[in-house]
PDB file of C-alpha atoms in Angstrom:
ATOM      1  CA  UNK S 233      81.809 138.932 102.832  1.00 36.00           C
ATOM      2  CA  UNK S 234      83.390 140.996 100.135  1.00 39.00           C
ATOM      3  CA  UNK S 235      84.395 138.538  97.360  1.00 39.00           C
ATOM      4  CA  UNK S 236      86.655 141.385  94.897  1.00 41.00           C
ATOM      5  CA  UNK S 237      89.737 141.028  96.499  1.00 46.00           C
ATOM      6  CA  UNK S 238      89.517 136.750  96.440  1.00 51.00           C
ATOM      7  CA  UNK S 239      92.252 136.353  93.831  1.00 63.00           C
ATOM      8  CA  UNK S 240      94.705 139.400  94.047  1.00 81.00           C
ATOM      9  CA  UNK S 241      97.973 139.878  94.934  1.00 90.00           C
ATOM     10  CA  UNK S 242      98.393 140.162  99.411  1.00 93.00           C
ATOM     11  CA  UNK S 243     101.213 142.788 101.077  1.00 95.00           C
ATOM     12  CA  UNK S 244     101.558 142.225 104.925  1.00 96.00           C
ATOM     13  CA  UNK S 245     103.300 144.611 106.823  1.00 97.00           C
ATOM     14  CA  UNK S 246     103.853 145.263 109.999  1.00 97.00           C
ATOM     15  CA  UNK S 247     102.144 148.346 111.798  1.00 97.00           C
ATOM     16  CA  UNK S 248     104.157 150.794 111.847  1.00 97.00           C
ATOM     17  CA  UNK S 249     106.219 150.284 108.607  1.00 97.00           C
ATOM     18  CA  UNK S 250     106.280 151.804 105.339  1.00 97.00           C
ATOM     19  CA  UNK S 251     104.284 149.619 102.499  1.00 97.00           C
ATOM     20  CA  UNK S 252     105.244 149.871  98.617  1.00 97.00           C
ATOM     21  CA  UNK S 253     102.432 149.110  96.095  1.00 97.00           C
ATOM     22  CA  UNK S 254     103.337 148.869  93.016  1.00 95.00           C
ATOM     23  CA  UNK S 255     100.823 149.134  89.903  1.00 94.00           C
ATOM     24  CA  UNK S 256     101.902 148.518  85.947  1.00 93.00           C
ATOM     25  CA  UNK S 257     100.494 150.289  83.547  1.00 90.00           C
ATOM     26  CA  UNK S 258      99.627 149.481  80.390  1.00 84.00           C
ATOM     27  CA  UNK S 259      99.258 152.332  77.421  1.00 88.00           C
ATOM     28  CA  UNK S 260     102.495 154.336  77.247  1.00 88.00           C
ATOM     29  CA  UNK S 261     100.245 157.641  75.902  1.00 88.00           C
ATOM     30  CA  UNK S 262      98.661 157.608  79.586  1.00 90.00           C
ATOM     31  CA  UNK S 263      99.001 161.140  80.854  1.00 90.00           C
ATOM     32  CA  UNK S 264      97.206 160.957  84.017  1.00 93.00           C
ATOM     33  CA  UNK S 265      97.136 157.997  87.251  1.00 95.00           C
ATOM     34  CA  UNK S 266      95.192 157.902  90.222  1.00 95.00           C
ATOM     35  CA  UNK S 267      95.622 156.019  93.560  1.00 96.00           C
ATOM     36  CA  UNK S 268      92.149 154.404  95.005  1.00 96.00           C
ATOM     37  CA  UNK S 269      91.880 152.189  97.947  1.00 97.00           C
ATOM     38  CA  UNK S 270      89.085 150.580  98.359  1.00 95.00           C
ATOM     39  CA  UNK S 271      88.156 149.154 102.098  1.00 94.00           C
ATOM     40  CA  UNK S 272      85.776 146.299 102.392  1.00 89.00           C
ATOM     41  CA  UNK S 273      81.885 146.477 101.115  1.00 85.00           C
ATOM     42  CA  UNK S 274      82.686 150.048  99.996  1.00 89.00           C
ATOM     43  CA  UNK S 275      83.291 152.072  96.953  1.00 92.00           C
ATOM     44  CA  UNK S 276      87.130 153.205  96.220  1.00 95.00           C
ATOM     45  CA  UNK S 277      88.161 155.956  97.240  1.00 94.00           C
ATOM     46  CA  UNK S 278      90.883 158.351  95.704  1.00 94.00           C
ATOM     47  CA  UNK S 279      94.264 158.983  97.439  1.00 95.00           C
ATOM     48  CA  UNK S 280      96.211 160.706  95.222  1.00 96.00           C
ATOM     49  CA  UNK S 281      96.841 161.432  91.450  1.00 95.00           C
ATOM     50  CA  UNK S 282     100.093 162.287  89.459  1.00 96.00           C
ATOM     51  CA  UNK S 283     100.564 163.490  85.767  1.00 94.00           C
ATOM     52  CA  UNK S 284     103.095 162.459  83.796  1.00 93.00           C
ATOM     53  CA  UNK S 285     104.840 165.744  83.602  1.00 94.00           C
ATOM     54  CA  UNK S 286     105.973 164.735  87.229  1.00 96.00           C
ATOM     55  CA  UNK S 287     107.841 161.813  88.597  1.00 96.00           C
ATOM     56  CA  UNK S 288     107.024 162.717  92.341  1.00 97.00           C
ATOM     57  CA  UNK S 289     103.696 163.539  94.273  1.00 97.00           C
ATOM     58  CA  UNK S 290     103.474 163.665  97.607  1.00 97.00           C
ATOM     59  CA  UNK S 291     100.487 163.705 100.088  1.00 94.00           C
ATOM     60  CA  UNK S 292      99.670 163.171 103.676  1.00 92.00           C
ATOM     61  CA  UNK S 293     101.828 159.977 104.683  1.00 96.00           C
ATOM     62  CA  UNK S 294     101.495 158.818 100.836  1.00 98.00           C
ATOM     63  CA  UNK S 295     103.799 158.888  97.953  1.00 98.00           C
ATOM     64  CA  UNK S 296     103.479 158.193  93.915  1.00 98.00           C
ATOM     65  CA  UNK S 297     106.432 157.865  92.145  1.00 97.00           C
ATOM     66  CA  UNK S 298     105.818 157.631  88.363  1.00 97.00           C
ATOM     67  CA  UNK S 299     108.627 155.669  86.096  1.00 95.00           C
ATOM     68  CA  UNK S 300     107.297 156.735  82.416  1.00 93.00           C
ATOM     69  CA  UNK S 301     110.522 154.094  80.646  1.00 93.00           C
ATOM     70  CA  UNK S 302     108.972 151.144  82.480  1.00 93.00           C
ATOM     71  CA  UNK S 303     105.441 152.150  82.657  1.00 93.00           C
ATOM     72  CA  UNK S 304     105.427 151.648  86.352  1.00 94.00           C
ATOM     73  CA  UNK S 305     103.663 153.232  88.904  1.00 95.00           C
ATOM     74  CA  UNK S 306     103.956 153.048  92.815  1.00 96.00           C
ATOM     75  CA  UNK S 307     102.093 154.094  96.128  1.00 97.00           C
ATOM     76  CA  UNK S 308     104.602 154.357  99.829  1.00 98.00           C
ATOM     77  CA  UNK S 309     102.719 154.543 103.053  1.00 98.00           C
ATOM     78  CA  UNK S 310     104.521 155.976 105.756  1.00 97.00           C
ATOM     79  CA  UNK S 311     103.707 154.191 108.981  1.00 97.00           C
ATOM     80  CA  UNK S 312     101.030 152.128 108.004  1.00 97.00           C
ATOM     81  CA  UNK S 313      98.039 151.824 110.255  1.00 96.00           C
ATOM     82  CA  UNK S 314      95.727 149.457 110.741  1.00 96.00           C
ATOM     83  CA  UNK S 315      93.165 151.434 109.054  1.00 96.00           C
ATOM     84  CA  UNK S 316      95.487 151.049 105.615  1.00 97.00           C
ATOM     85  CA  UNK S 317      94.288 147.762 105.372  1.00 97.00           C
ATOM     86  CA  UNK S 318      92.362 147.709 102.153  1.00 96.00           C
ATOM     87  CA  UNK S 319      92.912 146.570  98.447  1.00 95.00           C
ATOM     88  CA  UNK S 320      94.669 149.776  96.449  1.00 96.00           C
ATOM     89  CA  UNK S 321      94.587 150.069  92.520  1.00 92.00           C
ATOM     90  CA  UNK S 322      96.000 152.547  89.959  1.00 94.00           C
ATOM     91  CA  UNK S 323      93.922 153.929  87.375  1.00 93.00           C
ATOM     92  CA  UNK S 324      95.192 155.308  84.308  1.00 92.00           C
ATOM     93  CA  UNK S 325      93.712 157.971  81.703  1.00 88.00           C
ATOM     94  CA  UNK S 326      94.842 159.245  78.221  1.00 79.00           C
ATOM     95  CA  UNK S 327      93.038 162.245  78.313  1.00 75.00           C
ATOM     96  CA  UNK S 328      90.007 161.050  77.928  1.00 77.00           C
ATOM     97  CA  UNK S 329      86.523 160.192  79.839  1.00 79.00           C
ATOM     98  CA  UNK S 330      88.388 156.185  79.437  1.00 81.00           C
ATOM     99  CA  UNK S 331      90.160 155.450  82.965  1.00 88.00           C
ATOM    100  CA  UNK S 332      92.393 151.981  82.644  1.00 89.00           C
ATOM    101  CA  UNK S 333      92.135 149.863  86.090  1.00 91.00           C
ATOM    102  CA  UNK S 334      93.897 147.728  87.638  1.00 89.00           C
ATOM    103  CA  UNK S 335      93.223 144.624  89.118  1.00 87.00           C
ATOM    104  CA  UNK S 336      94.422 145.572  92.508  1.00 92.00           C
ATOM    105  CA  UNK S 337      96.814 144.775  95.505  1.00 94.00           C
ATOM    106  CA  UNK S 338      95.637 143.760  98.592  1.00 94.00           C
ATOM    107  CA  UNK S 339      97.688 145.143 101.673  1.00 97.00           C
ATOM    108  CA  UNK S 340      97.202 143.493 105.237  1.00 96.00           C
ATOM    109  CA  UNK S 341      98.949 145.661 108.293  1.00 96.00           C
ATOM    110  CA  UNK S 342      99.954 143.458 111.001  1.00 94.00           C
ATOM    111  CA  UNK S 343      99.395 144.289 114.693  1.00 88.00           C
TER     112      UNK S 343
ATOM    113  CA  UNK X 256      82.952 166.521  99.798  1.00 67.00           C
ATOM    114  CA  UNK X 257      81.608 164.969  96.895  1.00 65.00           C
ATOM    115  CA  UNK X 258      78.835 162.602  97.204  1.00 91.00           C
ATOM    116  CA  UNK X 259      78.488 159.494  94.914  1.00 96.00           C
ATOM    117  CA  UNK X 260      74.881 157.435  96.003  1.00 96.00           C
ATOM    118  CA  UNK X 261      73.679 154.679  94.937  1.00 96.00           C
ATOM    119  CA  UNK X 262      70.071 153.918  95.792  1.00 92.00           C
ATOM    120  CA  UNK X 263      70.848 149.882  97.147  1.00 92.00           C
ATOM    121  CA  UNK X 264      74.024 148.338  98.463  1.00 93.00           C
ATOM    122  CA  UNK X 265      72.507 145.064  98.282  1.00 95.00           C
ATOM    123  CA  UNK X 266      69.992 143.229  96.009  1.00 97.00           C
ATOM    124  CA  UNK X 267      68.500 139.982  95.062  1.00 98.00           C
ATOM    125  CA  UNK X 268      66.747 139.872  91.800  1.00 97.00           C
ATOM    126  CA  UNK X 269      65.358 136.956  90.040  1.00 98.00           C
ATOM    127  CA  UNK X 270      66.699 135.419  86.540  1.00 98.00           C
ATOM    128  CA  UNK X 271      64.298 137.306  83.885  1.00 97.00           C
ATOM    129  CA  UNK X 272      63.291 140.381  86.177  1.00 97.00           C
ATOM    130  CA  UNK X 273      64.047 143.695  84.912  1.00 97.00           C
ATOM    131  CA  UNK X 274      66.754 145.360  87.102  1.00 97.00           C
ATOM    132  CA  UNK X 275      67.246 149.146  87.804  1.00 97.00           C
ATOM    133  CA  UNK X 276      70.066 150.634  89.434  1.00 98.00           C
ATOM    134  CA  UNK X 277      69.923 153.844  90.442  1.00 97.00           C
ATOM    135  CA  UNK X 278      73.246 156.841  90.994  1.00 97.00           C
ATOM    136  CA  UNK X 279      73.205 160.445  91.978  1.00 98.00           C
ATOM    137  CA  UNK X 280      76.103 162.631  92.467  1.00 97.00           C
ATOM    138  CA  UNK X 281      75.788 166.346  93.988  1.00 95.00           C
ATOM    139  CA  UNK X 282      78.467 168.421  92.452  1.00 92.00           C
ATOM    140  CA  UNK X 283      77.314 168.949  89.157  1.00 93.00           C
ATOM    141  CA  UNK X 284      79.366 166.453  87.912  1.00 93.00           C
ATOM    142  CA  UNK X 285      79.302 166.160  83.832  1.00 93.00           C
ATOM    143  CA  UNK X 286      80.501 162.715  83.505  1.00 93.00           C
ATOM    144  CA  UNK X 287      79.171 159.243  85.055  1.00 95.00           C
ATOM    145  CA  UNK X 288      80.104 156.083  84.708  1.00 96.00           C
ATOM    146  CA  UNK X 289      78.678 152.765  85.425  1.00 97.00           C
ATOM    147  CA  UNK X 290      81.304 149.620  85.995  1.00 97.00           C
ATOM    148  CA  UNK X 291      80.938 146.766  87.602  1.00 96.00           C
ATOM    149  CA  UNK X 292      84.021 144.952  89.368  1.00 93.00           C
ATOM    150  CA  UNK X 293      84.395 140.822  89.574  1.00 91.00           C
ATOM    151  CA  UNK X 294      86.898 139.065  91.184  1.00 84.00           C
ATOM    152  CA  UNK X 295      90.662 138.942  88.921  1.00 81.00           C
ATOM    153  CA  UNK X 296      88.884 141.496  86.182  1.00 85.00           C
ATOM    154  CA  UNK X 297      89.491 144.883  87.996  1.00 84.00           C
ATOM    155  CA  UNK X 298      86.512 147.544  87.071  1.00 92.00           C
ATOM    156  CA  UNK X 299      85.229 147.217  83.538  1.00 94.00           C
ATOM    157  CA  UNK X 300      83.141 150.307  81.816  1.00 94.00           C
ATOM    158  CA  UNK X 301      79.462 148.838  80.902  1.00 97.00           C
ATOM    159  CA  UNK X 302      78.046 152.474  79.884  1.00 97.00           C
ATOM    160  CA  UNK X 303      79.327 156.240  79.824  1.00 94.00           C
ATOM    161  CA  UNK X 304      77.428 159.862  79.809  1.00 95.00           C
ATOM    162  CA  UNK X 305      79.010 163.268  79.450  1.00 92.00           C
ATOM    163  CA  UNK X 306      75.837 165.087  79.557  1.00 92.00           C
ATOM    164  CA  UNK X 307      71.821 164.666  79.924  1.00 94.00           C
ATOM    165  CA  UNK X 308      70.415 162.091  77.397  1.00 92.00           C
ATOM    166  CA  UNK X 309      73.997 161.276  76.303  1.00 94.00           C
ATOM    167  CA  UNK X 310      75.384 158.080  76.597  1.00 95.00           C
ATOM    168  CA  UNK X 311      78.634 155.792  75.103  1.00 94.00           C
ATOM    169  CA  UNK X 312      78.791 152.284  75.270  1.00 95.00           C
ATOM    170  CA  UNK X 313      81.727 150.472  77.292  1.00 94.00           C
ATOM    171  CA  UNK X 314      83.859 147.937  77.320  1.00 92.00           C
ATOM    172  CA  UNK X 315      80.790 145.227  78.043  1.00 96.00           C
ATOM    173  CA  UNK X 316      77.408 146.795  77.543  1.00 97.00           C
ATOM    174  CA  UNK X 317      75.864 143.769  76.332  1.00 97.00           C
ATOM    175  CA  UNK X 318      72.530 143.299  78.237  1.00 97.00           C
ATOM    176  CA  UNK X 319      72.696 146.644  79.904  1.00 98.00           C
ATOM    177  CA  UNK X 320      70.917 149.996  78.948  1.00 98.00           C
ATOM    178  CA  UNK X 321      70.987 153.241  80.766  1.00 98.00           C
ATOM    179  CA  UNK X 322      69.357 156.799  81.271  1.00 97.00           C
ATOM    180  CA  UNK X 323      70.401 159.926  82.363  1.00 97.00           C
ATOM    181  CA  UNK X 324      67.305 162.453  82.424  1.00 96.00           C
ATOM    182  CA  UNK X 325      68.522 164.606  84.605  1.00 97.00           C
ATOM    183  CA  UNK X 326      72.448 165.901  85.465  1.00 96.00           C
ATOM    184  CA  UNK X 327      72.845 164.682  88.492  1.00 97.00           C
ATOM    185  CA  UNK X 328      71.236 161.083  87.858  1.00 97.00           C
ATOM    186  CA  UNK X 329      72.145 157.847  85.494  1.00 98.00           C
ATOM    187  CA  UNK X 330      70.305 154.704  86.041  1.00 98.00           C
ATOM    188  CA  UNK X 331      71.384 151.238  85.033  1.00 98.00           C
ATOM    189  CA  UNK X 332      69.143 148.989  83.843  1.00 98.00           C
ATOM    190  CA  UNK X 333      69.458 145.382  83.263  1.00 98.00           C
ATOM    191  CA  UNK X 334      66.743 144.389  81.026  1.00 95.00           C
ATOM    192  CA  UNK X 335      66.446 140.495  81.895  1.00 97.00           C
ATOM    193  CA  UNK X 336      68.531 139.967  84.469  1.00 98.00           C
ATOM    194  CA  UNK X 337      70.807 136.821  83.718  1.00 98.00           C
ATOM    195  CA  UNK X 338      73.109 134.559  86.998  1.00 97.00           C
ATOM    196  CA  UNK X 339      76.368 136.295  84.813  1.00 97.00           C
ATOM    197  CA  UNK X 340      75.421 139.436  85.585  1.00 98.00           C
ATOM    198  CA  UNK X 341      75.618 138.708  89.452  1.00 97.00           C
ATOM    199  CA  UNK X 342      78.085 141.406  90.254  1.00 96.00           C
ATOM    200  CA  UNK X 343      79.871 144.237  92.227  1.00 96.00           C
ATOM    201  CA  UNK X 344      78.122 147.325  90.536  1.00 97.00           C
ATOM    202  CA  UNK X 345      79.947 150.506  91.487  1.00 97.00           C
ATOM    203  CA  UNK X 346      79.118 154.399  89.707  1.00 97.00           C
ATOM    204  CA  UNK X 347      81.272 157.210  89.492  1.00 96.00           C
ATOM    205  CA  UNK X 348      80.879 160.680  88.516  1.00 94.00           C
ATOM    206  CA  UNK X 349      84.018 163.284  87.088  1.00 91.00           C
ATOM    207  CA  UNK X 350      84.069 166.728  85.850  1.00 87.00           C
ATOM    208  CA  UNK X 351      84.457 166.982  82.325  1.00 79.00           C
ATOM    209  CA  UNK X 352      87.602 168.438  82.401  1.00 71.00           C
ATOM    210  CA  UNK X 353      90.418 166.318  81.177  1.00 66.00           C
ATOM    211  CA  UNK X 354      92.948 164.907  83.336  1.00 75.00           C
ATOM    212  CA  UNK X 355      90.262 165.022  86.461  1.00 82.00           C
ATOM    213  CA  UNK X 356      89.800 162.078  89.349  1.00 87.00           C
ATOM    214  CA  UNK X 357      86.401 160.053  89.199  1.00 90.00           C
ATOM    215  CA  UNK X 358      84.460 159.886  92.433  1.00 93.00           C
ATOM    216  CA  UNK X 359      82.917 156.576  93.241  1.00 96.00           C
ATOM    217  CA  UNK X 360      79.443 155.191  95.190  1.00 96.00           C
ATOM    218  CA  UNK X 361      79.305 152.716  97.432  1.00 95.00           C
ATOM    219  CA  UNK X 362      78.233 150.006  95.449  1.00 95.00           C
ATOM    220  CA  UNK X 363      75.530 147.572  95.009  1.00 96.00           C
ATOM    221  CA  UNK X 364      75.779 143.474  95.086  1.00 96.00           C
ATOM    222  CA  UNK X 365      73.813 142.741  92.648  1.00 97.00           C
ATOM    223  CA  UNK X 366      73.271 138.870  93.302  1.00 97.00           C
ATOM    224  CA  UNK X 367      70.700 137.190  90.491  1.00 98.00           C
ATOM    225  CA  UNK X 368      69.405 133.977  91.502  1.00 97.00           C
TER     226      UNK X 368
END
């Protein structure tokens, strides 16, 4: 199986209820952050991005909310399904062609 | 849609062989990327190329070259494959406009024995 996600952080929710990932970030000058979720044996896949000149993005049953004083970034799925389950991580980028990664969250949707 | 490939998803080498990896992305991406992803470590940057026969050094290129000959292709090449470098090994490809998501491949499990 898939060893990546053998150490990270697990979110279980129930289907049906809204899941909060949450993602630090580290260099204050970041100016853009990306959403990827990345399913089992596969490559990630964006979800959706936010600059810093917004706090808000919304997409299709996702959310990013950007805090720039904390350095925090997080990810809301609206009635998660069981095709959610996955391992999300932020990405951040100053700018350049350098993108920042995190380690990723692991979320588990419960039948 | 974009497409990210990458020519194996899985692959068993042998300590001392000579490894090549291969990506190729169809929308005329500038940029490509080569990480690789281990467990706790998130995706670190081995090698970077914003055009043909460019290339930057990453965040661990140690024991890893690469080529990009053509636009849409940038090989990875491990030049004696070493256990360490057993391995999630995932490409991406971006436009070189700032500010600009990267697209992703599959991935290859690169498992040396």
């Amino acid at each position: 199986g898939e060893s990546v996600g053998l150490h990270l952080p697990t979110l279980s929710v129930q289907e049906g209820d809204n899941s909060i990932i949450n993602c630090a970030y580290s260099n204050s000058a970041s100016d853009y952050f990306i959403w990827y979720k990345q399913e089992s044996g596969k490559g990630p896949q964006f979800i959706i991005d936010i600059r810093s000149n917004m706090d808000k993005r919304q997409g299709q049953r996702v959310t990013v909310l950007l805090n720039k004083t904390v350095k925090h970034l997080s990810l809301q799925i609206a009635a998660t399904q069981p095709g959610d389950s996955a391992v999300y991580f932020c990405a951040e980028n100053m700018g350049t062609y350098k993108y920042i990664f995190g380690t990723g969250t692991r979320l588990k949707v419960l039948a | 849609d974009v497409k990210v490939t990458q020519s194996s998803r899985y692959l068993v080498k042998r300590t001392g062989e000579k490894v090549f990896l291969e990506c190729v992305q169809d929308m005329d991406h500038e940029n490509m990327f080569w990480y690789r992803q281990d467990p706790g470590l998130g995706l670190r940057l081995i090698y970077f190329s914003y055009d043909v026969k460019m290339k930057e050094k990453g965040d661990i290129p140690e024991g890893y070259s690469v080529s990009r000959e053509k636009k849409e292709r940038f090989s990875l090449i491990l030049e004696s494959a070493s256990t360490n470098q057993t391995s999630m090994y995932l490409c991406a490809s971006s436009f070189v406009n700032l500010n600009t998501e990267a697209f992703f491949g599959q991935g290859t499990r690169l498992t040396v024995v």
